[in-house]
CSV table of C-alpha atoms in Angstrom, one decimal:
chain,number,residue,atom,x,y,z
P,136,ILE,CA,-73.8,-75.0,-159.4
P,137,GLU,CA,-70.7,-73.4,-156.9
P,138,ALA,CA,-70.7,-74.9,-153.2
P,139,SER,CA,-71.8,-73.4,-150.4
P,140,GLU,CA,-69.2,-71.6,-148.2
P,141,GLU,CA,-69.5,-73.9,-145.5
P,142,ARG,CA,-69.5,-77.0,-147.7
P,143,VAL,CA,-66.2,-75.9,-148.9
P,144,ALA,CA,-64.8,-74.9,-145.5
P,145,GLU,CA,-66.0,-78.4,-144.6
P,146,VAL,CA,-64.3,-79.9,-147.5
P,147,ARG,CA,-61.1,-78.3,-146.9
P,148,SER,CA,-60.9,-79.1,-143.5
P,149,GLN,CA,-62.1,-82.7,-144.5
P,150,LEU,CA,-59.2,-82.6,-146.6
P,151,ASN,CA,-56.5,-80.8,-144.4
P,152,LEU,CA,-56.5,-78.3,-147.2
P,153,ASP,CA,-56.7,-75.8,-145.0
P,154,SER,CA,-53.4,-76.2,-142.9
P,155,PRO,CA,-49.2,-74.8,-144.3
P,156,ILE,CA,-48.0,-76.9,-147.4
P,157,PRO,CA,-44.8,-78.1,-145.9
P,158,GLU,CA,-48.2,-79.4,-142.8
P,159,GLN,CA,-49.4,-81.9,-145.2
P,160,PHE,CA,-46.9,-83.2,-146.8
P,161,GLY,CA,-45.6,-84.5,-143.7
P,162,SER,CA,-48.6,-85.6,-142.9
P,163,TYR,CA,-49.0,-87.5,-145.6
P,164,ILE,CA,-45.9,-88.9,-145.9
P,165,TRP,CA,-46.3,-90.1,-142.0
P,166,ASN,CA,-50.1,-91.6,-143.1
P,167,ALA,CA,-48.3,-92.9,-146.5
P,168,ALA,CA,-46.1,-95.0,-144.3
P,169,GLN,CA,-48.0,-96.5,-142.1
P,170,GLY,CA,-50.2,-97.1,-145.1
P,171,ASN,CA,-53.0,-94.6,-144.8
P,172,LEU,CA,-53.4,-93.3,-148.1
P,173,GLY,CA,-56.8,-91.2,-147.0
P,174,VAL,CA,-60.3,-91.9,-148.0
P,175,SER,CA,-61.3,-91.8,-151.6
P,176,PHE,CA,-63.8,-88.1,-151.6
P,177,TRP,CA,-65.4,-89.2,-153.9
P,178,GLN,CA,-66.4,-92.7,-152.9
P,179,ASP,CA,-66.0,-92.7,-149.1
P,180,VAL,CA,-64.1,-95.9,-148.9
P,181,PRO,CA,-60.0,-96.5,-147.9
P,182,ALA,CA,-57.9,-95.3,-150.5
P,183,LEU,CA,-55.5,-97.7,-149.6
P,184,SER,CA,-58.7,-100.9,-150.1
P,185,LEU,CA,-59.1,-99.6,-154.0
P,186,VAL,CA,-55.5,-99.5,-155.2
P,187,LEU,CA,-55.1,-103.4,-154.1
P,188,GLU,CA,-58.5,-104.6,-155.3
P,189,ARG,CA,-57.5,-103.0,-158.8
P,190,LEU,CA,-53.5,-104.3,-158.9
P,191,PRO,CA,-54.8,-108.1,-159.8
P,192,ALA,CA,-55.5,-106.2,-163.3
P,193,THR,CA,-53.0,-104.1,-163.1
P,194,PHE,CA,-50.1,-107.1,-163.2
P,195,LEU,CA,-52.4,-109.2,-165.2
P,196,LEU,CA,-52.5,-105.8,-167.8
P,197,ALA,CA,-49.2,-104.7,-167.7
P,198,GLY,CA,-47.9,-107.8,-168.3
P,199,VAL,CA,-49.8,-108.6,-171.1
P,200,ALA,CA,-48.7,-105.3,-172.5
P,201,VAL,CA,-44.9,-106.5,-172.3
P,202,LEU,CA,-45.8,-109.3,-174.1
P,203,PHE,CA,-46.9,-108.3,-177.0
P,204,ALA,CA,-44.2,-104.9,-176.9
P,205,VAL,CA,-40.6,-106.8,-176.4
P,206,PRO,CA,-41.1,-109.9,-178.1
P,207,LEU,CA,-42.5,-107.5,-181.9
P,208,GLY,CA,-39.4,-104.5,-180.7
P,209,LEU,CA,-37.0,-107.0,-180.6
P,210,VAL,CA,-38.2,-108.1,-184.1
P,211,LEU,CA,-38.2,-105.1,-184.9
P,212,GLY,CA,-35.7,-103.6,-183.7
P,213,LEU,CA,-33.6,-106.9,-185.0
P,214,ILE,CA,-35.3,-106.3,-189.1
P,215,ALA,CA,-33.7,-103.2,-189.4
P,216,ALA,CA,-30.1,-103.3,-188.1
P,217,SER,CA,-29.7,-106.3,-190.9
P,218,ARG,CA,-30.7,-103.9,-192.9
P,219,PRO,CA,-29.8,-100.1,-192.4
P,220,GLY,CA,-30.4,-97.7,-194.5
P,221,SER,CA,-32.9,-100.0,-196.6
P,222,LEU,CA,-36.4,-99.0,-196.6
P,223,ILE,CA,-37.4,-102.1,-194.5
P,224,ASP,CA,-35.2,-99.4,-191.8
P,225,ARG,CA,-37.2,-96.6,-192.6
P,226,ALA,CA,-40.4,-97.8,-192.2
P,227,VAL,CA,-39.4,-99.4,-188.9
P,228,SER,CA,-37.7,-95.8,-187.8
P,229,VAL,CA,-41.2,-94.6,-188.6
P,230,ILE,CA,-43.5,-96.7,-186.9
P,231,SER,CA,-40.7,-96.9,-183.2
P,232,LEU,CA,-40.7,-93.3,-184.1
P,233,SER,CA,-44.6,-92.8,-184.1
P,234,ALA,CA,-44.8,-94.7,-181.2
P,235,VAL,CA,-42.7,-93.0,-178.1
P,236,SER,CA,-44.7,-90.4,-179.9
P,237,ILE,CA,-48.8,-90.3,-179.8
P,238,VAL,CA,-50.3,-90.5,-176.1
P,239,GLU,CA,-51.6,-94.1,-175.2
P,240,PHE,CA,-55.5,-92.7,-175.2
P,241,TRP,CA,-55.5,-92.0,-178.8
P,242,ILE,CA,-54.3,-95.3,-179.7
P,243,ALA,CA,-56.9,-96.5,-177.7
P,244,LEU,CA,-59.6,-94.9,-179.4
P,245,VAL,CA,-58.5,-95.8,-182.5
P,246,LEU,CA,-58.0,-99.0,-182.0
P,247,ILE,CA,-61.4,-99.1,-180.3
P,248,LEU,CA,-63.5,-97.5,-183.6
P,249,VAL,CA,-61.8,-99.2,-186.1
P,250,VAL,CA,-61.2,-103.3,-184.5
P,251,ALA,CA,-64.4,-102.6,-181.8
P,252,VAL,CA,-66.3,-101.1,-183.4
P,253,GLN,CA,-66.4,-101.0,-187.4
P,254,LEU,CA,-64.6,-104.4,-187.4
P,255,GLY,CA,-66.0,-105.7,-184.5
P,256,ILE,CA,-63.6,-108.5,-183.1
P,257,LEU,CA,-63.0,-107.1,-179.6
P,258,PRO,CA,-65.3,-106.1,-177.3
P,259,THR,CA,-64.4,-102.6,-176.4
P,260,SER,CA,-64.7,-102.3,-172.8
P,261,GLY,CA,-65.0,-103.8,-169.7
P,262,PHE,CA,-63.3,-107.5,-168.2
P,263,ARG,CA,-64.6,-111.0,-168.0
P,264,SER,CA,-62.0,-112.6,-170.1
P,265,TRP,CA,-59.6,-113.1,-171.9
P,266,GLU,CA,-61.2,-111.3,-175.2
P,267,TYR,CA,-61.3,-107.9,-173.1
P,268,VAL,CA,-57.7,-107.8,-172.4
P,269,ILE,CA,-56.2,-107.9,-175.6
P,270,LEU,CA,-57.9,-104.2,-176.5
P,271,PRO,CA,-55.8,-102.4,-173.7
P,272,ALA,CA,-52.8,-103.9,-173.9
P,273,LEU,CA,-51.9,-103.7,-177.7
P,274,ALA,CA,-52.7,-100.1,-177.0
P,275,LEU,CA,-50.5,-99.3,-173.7
P,276,ALA,CA,-47.8,-101.4,-176.0
P,277,TYR,CA,-47.8,-98.9,-178.7
P,278,LYS,CA,-45.8,-97.1,-177.2
P,279,PRO,CA,-43.2,-100.5,-175.3
P,280,MET,CA,-42.5,-101.7,-178.4
P,281,GLY,CA,-40.7,-98.5,-180.0
P,282,ARG,CA,-39.0,-97.9,-177.3
P,283,THR,CA,-37.7,-101.4,-177.7
P,284,ALA,CA,-37.5,-101.5,-181.6
P,285,GLN,CA,-35.1,-98.2,-181.4
P,286,MET,CA,-33.2,-99.2,-178.4
P,287,THR,CA,-32.2,-102.7,-180.5
P,288,ARG,CA,-31.4,-100.8,-183.3
P,289,SER,CA,-29.2,-98.1,-181.9
P,290,SER,CA,-27.4,-101.2,-180.1
P,291,ILE,CA,-27.2,-104.3,-182.3
P,292,LEU,CA,-25.9,-101.4,-185.1
P,293,GLU,CA,-22.8,-100.4,-182.1
P,294,GLU,CA,-22.2,-103.4,-181.8
P,295,LEU,CA,-21.9,-104.5,-185.5
P,296,SER,CA,-19.4,-102.3,-185.8
P,297,LYS,CA,-16.8,-103.6,-183.2
P,298,PRO,CA,-13.9,-106.1,-183.9
P,299,TYR,CA,-15.2,-108.9,-182.8
P,300,VAL,CA,-18.2,-108.8,-185.3
P,301,ARG,CA,-15.3,-108.3,-188.4
P,302,ALA,CA,-13.7,-111.4,-186.7
P,303,LEU,CA,-16.6,-113.8,-187.0
P,304,VAL,CA,-17.5,-112.6,-190.9
P,305,ALA,CA,-13.7,-113.3,-190.6
P,306,ARG,CA,-14.4,-116.9,-190.4
P,307,GLY,CA,-17.5,-117.3,-192.4
P,308,ILE,CA,-19.9,-116.8,-189.3
P,309,PRO,CA,-23.3,-116.3,-190.9
P,310,GLN,CA,-25.5,-112.6,-190.3
P,311,LYS,CA,-28.5,-113.8,-188.7
P,312,ARG,CA,-25.9,-115.7,-186.2
P,313,ILE,CA,-23.9,-112.8,-185.7
P,314,ILE,CA,-27.3,-110.2,-185.2
P,315,GLY,CA,-28.6,-113.3,-183.0
P,316,VAL,CA,-26.8,-114.7,-181.2
P,317,HIS,CA,-23.6,-112.4,-180.7
P,318,ALA,CA,-24.9,-109.2,-180.8
P,319,LEU,CA,-27.7,-109.7,-179.7
P,320,LYS,CA,-26.5,-110.4,-176.1
P,321,ASN,CA,-24.0,-107.6,-175.4
P,322,ALA,CA,-26.8,-105.8,-177.1
P,323,ALA,CA,-29.2,-107.3,-174.1
P,324,LEU,CA,-27.9,-105.0,-171.1
P,325,PRO,CA,-29.5,-101.4,-172.7
P,326,ILE,CA,-32.6,-103.5,-173.7
P,327,ILE,CA,-33.6,-104.7,-170.6
P,328,THR,CA,-32.8,-101.1,-169.3
P,329,VAL,CA,-35.3,-99.6,-171.7
P,330,THR,CA,-38.0,-102.5,-170.9
P,331,GLY,CA,-37.7,-102.5,-167.8
P,332,ASP,CA,-38.1,-99.1,-167.5
P,333,ASP,CA,-41.8,-99.5,-169.4
P,334,ILE,CA,-42.5,-102.1,-167.3
P,335,ALA,CA,-42.1,-99.3,-164.1
P,336,GLN,CA,-43.9,-96.0,-165.9
P,337,LEU,CA,-47.3,-99.5,-166.8
P,338,LEU,CA,-47.5,-100.2,-163.4
């Protein structure tokens, strides 16, 4: 059912859509600088209060997703870098590539169908206890995990080609220690940068 012209004009005036675009943008920036994000069109309450009300759940979900993504991505990247060209390396590459290519809502739907509906391990929706956080956090963690794995692998391989690594090998230092301590420490900056970008996107 289409709205009447009077209702359309009323809504346009209410949302300031009848003003020139530069004036709309300037008004938005001015109001946002004062903490006024307007009124929710659907709930007819201040939008800022809705945002603040949902921030704790947002921070929790993003935090748990990062706790899943970063350690798993680091481990996968280290394993792949320690055996370049192997079957494990190719498998990690396929997993990480699919992670950065597949959208989160599709992963979420698959997790709901498999984990929640068919296996009945976790609830499908809601927000009551820690069990309700795991499934959405896993869906959100898949892409950051893939990016972290890719960055870890490429950064470690770059470090392994440097002269100091050859010196460590000549001194008889085990490969696991070279990769897990020396190379990882020097490769940490790009990994931290990618992780920070992922956290910003999650929020």
